[in-house]
mmCIF file of C-alpha atoms in Angstrom:
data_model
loop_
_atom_site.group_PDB
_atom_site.id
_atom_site.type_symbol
_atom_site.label_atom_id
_atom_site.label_comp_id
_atom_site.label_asym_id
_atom_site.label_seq_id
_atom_site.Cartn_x
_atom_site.Cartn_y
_atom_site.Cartn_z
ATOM 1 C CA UNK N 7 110.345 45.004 77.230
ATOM 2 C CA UNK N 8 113.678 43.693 78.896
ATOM 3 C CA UNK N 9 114.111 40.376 78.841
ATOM 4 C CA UNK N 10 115.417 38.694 82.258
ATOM 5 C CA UNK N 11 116.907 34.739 80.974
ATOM 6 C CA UNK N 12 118.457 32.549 84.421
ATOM 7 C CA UNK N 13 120.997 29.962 83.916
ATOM 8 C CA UNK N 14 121.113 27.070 84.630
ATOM 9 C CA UNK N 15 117.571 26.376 84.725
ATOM 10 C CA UNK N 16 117.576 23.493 87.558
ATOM 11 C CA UNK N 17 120.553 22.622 89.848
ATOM 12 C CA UNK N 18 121.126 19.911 91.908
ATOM 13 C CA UNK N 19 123.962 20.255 94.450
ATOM 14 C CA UNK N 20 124.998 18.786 98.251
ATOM 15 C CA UNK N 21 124.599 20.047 101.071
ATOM 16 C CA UNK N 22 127.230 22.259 101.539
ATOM 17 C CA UNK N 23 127.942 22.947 98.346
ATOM 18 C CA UNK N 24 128.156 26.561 96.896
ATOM 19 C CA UNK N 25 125.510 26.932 94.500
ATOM 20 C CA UNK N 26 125.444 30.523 91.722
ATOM 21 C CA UNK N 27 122.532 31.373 89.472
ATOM 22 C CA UNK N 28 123.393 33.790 86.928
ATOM 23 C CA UNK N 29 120.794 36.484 85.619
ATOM 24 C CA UNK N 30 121.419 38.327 82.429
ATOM 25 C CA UNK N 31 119.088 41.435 81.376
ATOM 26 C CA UNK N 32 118.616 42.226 77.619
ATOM 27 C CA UNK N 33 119.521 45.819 78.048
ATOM 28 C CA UNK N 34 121.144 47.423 81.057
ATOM 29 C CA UNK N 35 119.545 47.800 84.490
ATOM 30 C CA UNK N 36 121.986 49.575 86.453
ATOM 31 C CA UNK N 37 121.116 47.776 89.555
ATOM 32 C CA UNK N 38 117.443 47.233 89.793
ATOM 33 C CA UNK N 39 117.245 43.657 90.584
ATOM 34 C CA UNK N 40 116.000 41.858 92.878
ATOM 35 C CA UNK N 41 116.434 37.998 93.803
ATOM 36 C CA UNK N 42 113.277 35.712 95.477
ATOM 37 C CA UNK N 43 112.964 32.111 96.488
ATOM 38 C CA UNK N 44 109.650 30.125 95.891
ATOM 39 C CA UNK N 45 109.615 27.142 98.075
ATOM 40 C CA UNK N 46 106.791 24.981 96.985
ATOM 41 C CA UNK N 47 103.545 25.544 97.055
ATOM 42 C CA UNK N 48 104.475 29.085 98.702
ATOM 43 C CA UNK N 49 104.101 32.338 97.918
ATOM 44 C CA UNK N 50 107.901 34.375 96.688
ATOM 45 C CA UNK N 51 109.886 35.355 99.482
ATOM 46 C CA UNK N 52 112.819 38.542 98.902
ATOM 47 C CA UNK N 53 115.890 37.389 99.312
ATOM 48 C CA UNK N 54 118.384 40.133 97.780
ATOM 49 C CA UNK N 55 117.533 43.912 96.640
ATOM 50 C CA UNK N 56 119.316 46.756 94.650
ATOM 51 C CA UNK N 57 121.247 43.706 93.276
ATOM 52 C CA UNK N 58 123.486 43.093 95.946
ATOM 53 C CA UNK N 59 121.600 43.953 99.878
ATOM 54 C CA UNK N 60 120.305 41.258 101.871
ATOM 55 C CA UNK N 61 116.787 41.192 102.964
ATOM 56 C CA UNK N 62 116.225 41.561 106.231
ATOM 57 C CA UNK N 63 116.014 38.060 108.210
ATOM 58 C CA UNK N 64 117.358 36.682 105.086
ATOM 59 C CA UNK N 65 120.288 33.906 106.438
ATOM 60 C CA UNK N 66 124.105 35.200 105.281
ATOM 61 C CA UNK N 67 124.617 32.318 103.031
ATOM 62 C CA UNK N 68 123.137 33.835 100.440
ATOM 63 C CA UNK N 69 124.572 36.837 98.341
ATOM 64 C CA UNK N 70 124.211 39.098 95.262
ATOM 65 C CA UNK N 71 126.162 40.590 92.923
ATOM 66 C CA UNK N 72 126.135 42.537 89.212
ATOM 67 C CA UNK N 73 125.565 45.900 87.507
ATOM 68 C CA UNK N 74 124.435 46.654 84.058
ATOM 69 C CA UNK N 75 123.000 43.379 82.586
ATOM 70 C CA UNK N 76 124.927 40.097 84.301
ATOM 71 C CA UNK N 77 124.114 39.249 88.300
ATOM 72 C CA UNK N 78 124.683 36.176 90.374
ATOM 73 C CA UNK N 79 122.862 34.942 93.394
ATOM 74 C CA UNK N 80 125.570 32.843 95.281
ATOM 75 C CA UNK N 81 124.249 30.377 98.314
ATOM 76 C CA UNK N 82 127.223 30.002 100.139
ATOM 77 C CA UNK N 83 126.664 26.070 102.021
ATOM 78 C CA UNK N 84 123.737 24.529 100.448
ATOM 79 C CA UNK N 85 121.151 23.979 103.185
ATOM 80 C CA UNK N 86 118.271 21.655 103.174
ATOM 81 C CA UNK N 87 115.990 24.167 103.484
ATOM 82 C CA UNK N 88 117.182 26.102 100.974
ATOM 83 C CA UNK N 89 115.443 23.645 98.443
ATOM 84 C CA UNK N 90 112.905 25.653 96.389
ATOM 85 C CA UNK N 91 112.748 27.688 93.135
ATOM 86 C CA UNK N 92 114.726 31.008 92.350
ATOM 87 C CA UNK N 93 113.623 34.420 90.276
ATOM 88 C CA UNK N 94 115.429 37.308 89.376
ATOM 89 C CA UNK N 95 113.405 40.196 88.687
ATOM 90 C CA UNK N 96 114.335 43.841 87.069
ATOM 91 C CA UNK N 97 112.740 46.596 88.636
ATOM 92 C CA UNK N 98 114.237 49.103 86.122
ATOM 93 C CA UNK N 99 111.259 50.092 83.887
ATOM 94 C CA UNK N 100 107.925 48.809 83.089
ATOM 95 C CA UNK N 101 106.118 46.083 82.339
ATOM 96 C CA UNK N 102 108.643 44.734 85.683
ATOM 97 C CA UNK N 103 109.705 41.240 84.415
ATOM 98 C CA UNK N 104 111.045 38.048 85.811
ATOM 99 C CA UNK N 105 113.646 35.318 84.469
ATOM 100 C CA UNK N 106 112.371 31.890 83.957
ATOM 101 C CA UNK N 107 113.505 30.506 87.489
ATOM 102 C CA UNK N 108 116.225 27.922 88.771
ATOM 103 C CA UNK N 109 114.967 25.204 90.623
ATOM 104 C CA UNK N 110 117.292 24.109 93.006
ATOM 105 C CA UNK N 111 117.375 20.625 94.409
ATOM 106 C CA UNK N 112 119.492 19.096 96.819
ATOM 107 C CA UNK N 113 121.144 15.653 96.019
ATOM 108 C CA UNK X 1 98.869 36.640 107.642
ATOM 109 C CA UNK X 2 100.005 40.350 105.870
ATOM 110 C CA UNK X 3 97.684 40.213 102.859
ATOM 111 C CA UNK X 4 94.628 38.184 102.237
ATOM 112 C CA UNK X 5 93.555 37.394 98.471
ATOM 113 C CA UNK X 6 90.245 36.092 97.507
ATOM 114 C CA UNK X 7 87.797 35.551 95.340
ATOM 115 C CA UNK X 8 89.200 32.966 93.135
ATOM 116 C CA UNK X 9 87.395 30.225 90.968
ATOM 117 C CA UNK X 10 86.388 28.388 87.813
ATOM 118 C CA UNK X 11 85.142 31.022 84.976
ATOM 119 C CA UNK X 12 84.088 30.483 81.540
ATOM 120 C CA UNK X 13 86.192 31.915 78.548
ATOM 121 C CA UNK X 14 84.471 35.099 78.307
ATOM 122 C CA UNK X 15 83.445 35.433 82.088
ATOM 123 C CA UNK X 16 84.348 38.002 84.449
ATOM 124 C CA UNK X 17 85.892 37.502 87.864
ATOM 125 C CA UNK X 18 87.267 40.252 91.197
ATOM 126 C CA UNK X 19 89.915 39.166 93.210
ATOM 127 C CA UNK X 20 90.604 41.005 96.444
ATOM 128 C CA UNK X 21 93.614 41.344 98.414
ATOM 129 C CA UNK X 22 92.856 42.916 102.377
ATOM 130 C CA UNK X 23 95.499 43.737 104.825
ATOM 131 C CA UNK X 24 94.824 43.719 108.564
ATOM 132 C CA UNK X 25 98.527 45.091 109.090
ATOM 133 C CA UNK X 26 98.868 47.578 106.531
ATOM 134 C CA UNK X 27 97.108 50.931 105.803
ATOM 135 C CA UNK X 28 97.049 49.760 102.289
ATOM 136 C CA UNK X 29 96.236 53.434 100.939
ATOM 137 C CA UNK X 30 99.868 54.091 101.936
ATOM 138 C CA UNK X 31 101.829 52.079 99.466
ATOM 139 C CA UNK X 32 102.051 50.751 95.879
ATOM 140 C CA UNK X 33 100.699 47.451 95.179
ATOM 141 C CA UNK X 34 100.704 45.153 92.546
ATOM 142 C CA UNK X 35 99.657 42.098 91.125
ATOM 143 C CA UNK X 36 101.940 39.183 90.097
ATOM 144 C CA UNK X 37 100.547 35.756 88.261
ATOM 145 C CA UNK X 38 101.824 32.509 88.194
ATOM 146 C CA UNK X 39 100.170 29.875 85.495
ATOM 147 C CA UNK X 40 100.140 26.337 86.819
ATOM 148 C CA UNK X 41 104.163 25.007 86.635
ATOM 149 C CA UNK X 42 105.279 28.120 85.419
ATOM 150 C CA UNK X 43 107.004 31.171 86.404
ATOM 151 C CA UNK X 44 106.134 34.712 87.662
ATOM 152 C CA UNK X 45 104.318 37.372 85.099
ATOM 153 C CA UNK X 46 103.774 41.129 86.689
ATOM 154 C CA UNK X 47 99.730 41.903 85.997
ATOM 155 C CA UNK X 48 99.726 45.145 87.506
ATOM 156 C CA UNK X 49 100.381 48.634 89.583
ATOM 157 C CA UNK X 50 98.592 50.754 91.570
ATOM 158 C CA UNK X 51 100.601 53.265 93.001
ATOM 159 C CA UNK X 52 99.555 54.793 96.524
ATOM 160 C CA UNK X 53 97.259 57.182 97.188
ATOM 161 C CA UNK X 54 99.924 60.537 97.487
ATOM 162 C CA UNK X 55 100.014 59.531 93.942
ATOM 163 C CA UNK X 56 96.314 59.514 92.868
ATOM 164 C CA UNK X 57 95.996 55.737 92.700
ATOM 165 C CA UNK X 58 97.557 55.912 88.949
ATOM 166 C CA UNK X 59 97.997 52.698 87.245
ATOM 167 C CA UNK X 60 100.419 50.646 85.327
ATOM 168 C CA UNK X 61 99.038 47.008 83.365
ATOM 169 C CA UNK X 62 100.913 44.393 81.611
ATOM 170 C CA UNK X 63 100.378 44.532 77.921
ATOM 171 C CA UNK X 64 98.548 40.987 78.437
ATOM 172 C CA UNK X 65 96.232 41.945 80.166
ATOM 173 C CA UNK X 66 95.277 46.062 79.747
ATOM 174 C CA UNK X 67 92.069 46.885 78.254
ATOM 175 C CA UNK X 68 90.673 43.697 80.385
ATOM 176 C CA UNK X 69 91.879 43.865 83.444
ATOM 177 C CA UNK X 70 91.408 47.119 86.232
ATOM 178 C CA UNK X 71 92.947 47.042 89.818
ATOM 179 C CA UNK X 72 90.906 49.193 92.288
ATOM 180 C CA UNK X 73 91.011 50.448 95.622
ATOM 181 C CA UNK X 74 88.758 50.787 98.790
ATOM 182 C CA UNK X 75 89.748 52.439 101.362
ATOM 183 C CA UNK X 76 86.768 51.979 103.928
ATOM 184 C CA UNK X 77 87.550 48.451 103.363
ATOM 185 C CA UNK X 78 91.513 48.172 103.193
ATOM 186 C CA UNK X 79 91.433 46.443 100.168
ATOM 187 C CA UNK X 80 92.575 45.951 96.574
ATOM 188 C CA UNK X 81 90.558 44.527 93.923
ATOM 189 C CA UNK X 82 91.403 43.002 90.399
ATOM 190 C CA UNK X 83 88.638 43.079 87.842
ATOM 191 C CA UNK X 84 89.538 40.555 85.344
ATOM 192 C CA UNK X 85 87.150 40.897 82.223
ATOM 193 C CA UNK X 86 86.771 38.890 78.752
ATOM 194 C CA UNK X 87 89.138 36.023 80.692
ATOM 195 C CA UNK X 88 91.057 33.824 78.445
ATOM 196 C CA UNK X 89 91.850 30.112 79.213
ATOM 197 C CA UNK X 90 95.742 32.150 79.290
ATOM 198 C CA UNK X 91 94.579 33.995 82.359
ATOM 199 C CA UNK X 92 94.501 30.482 84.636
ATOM 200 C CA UNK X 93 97.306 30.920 87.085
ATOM 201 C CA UNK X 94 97.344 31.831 90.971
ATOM 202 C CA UNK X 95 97.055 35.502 91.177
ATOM 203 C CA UNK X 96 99.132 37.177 93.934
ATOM 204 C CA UNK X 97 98.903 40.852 95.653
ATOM 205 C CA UNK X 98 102.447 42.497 96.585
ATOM 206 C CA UNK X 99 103.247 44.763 98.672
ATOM 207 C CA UNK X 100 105.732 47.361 96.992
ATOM 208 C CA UNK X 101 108.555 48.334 98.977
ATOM 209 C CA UNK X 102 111.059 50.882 96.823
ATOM 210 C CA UNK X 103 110.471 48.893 93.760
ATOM 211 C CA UNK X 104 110.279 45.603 95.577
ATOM 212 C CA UNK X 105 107.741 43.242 96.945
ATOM 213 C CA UNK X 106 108.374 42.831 100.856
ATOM 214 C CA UNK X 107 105.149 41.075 101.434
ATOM 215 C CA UNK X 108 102.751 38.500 99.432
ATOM 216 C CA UNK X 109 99.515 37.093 100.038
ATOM 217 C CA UNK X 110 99.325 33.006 100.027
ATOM 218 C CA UNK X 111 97.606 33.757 96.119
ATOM 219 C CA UNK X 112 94.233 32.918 94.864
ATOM 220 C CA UNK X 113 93.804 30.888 91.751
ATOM 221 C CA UNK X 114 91.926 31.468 88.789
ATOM 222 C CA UNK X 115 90.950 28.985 86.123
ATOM 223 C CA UNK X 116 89.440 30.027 83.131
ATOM 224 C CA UNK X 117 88.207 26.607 81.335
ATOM 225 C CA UNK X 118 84.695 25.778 79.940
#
């Protein structure tokens, strides 16, 4: 199985602020990867496919990057709303896995 | 509302439970859907696949869970089922259908939870 592990797991940041979560695979996934947010008590939302394309509807501020085994998610200007809980997920081969999550609070 | 679980509730180690996951926008038959599970405070575990029916319903399960667990289709009723068998108190978690889109999930139901517990 392919192990997904996020760093950190919790951030608090200002508004504002630029804010990266870093997901590294145990064994390359070219660039099957996607990125969702989890606001509480809410069902996953997808944020970022194929590693780096934004979801349609999906605000600007946020952005991927990575091949291989190491992607970011960048939020570029913090916004309130933006408080919630963030997965990476590798789409690559089965079983389909998920890192651990960064919850992301705002100060 | 996209997708509509139900059929959650308090089982007994053991016990045997169906979720079901309708669409009212989707011609279900069309596309590959799983489910995802998400224990109490903790993060997201893949349960399952069905792939669409162009490709035979076939079937992919999480190690956790195959041998116990079968996902299902009806058509008549545009709906997916989970059959969740010999539950373990490891099983409690809110149970989500997905909506695959390339080899992502576009859509989600609101999730149904399932406790196992005696």
């Amino acid at each position: 199985d392919i192990q997904m592990t996020q760093s950190p797991s919790s951030v608090s940041a200002s508004v504002g602020d630029r804010v990266t979560i870093t997901c590294r695979a145990s064994q390359g996934i070219s660039i099957w990867l996607a990125w969702y947010q989890q606001k509480p008590g809410r069902a996953p939302k997808l944020l970022i496919y194929a590693a780096t394309s934004l979801q349609s509807g999906v605000p600007s501020r946020f952005s991927g990057s990575g091949s291989g085994t190491d992607f970011t998610l960048t939020i570029s200007g913090l916004q309130p709303e933006d408080l919630a809980t963030y997965y990476c997920q590798q789409a690559n081969s089965f079983p389909l896995t998920f890192g651990g999550g960064t919850k992301v609070e705002i100060k | 509302v996209h997708l509509l679980e139900s059929g959650g509730g308090l089982v007994q180690p053991g016990g045997s439970l169906r979720l079901s996951c309708a669409s009212s926008e989707f011609s279900l038959s069309d596309h590959y859907m799983d489910w995802v599970r998400q224990a109490p405070g903790k993060g997201l575990e893949w349960v399952g696949r069905t792939r669409n029916k162009a490709n035979s319903y076939t079937t992919e399960y999480a190690a956790s869970v195959k041998g116990r667990f079968i996902i299902s289709r009806d058509d008549s009723e545009n709906s997916l089922y989970l059959q969740m068998n010999s539950l373990k108190t490891e099983d409690t978690a809110i149970y989500y259908c997905a909506k695959v889109w390339g080899s992502y999930y576009d859509y989600w139901g609101q999730g149904t939870l399932v406790t196992v517990s005696s």
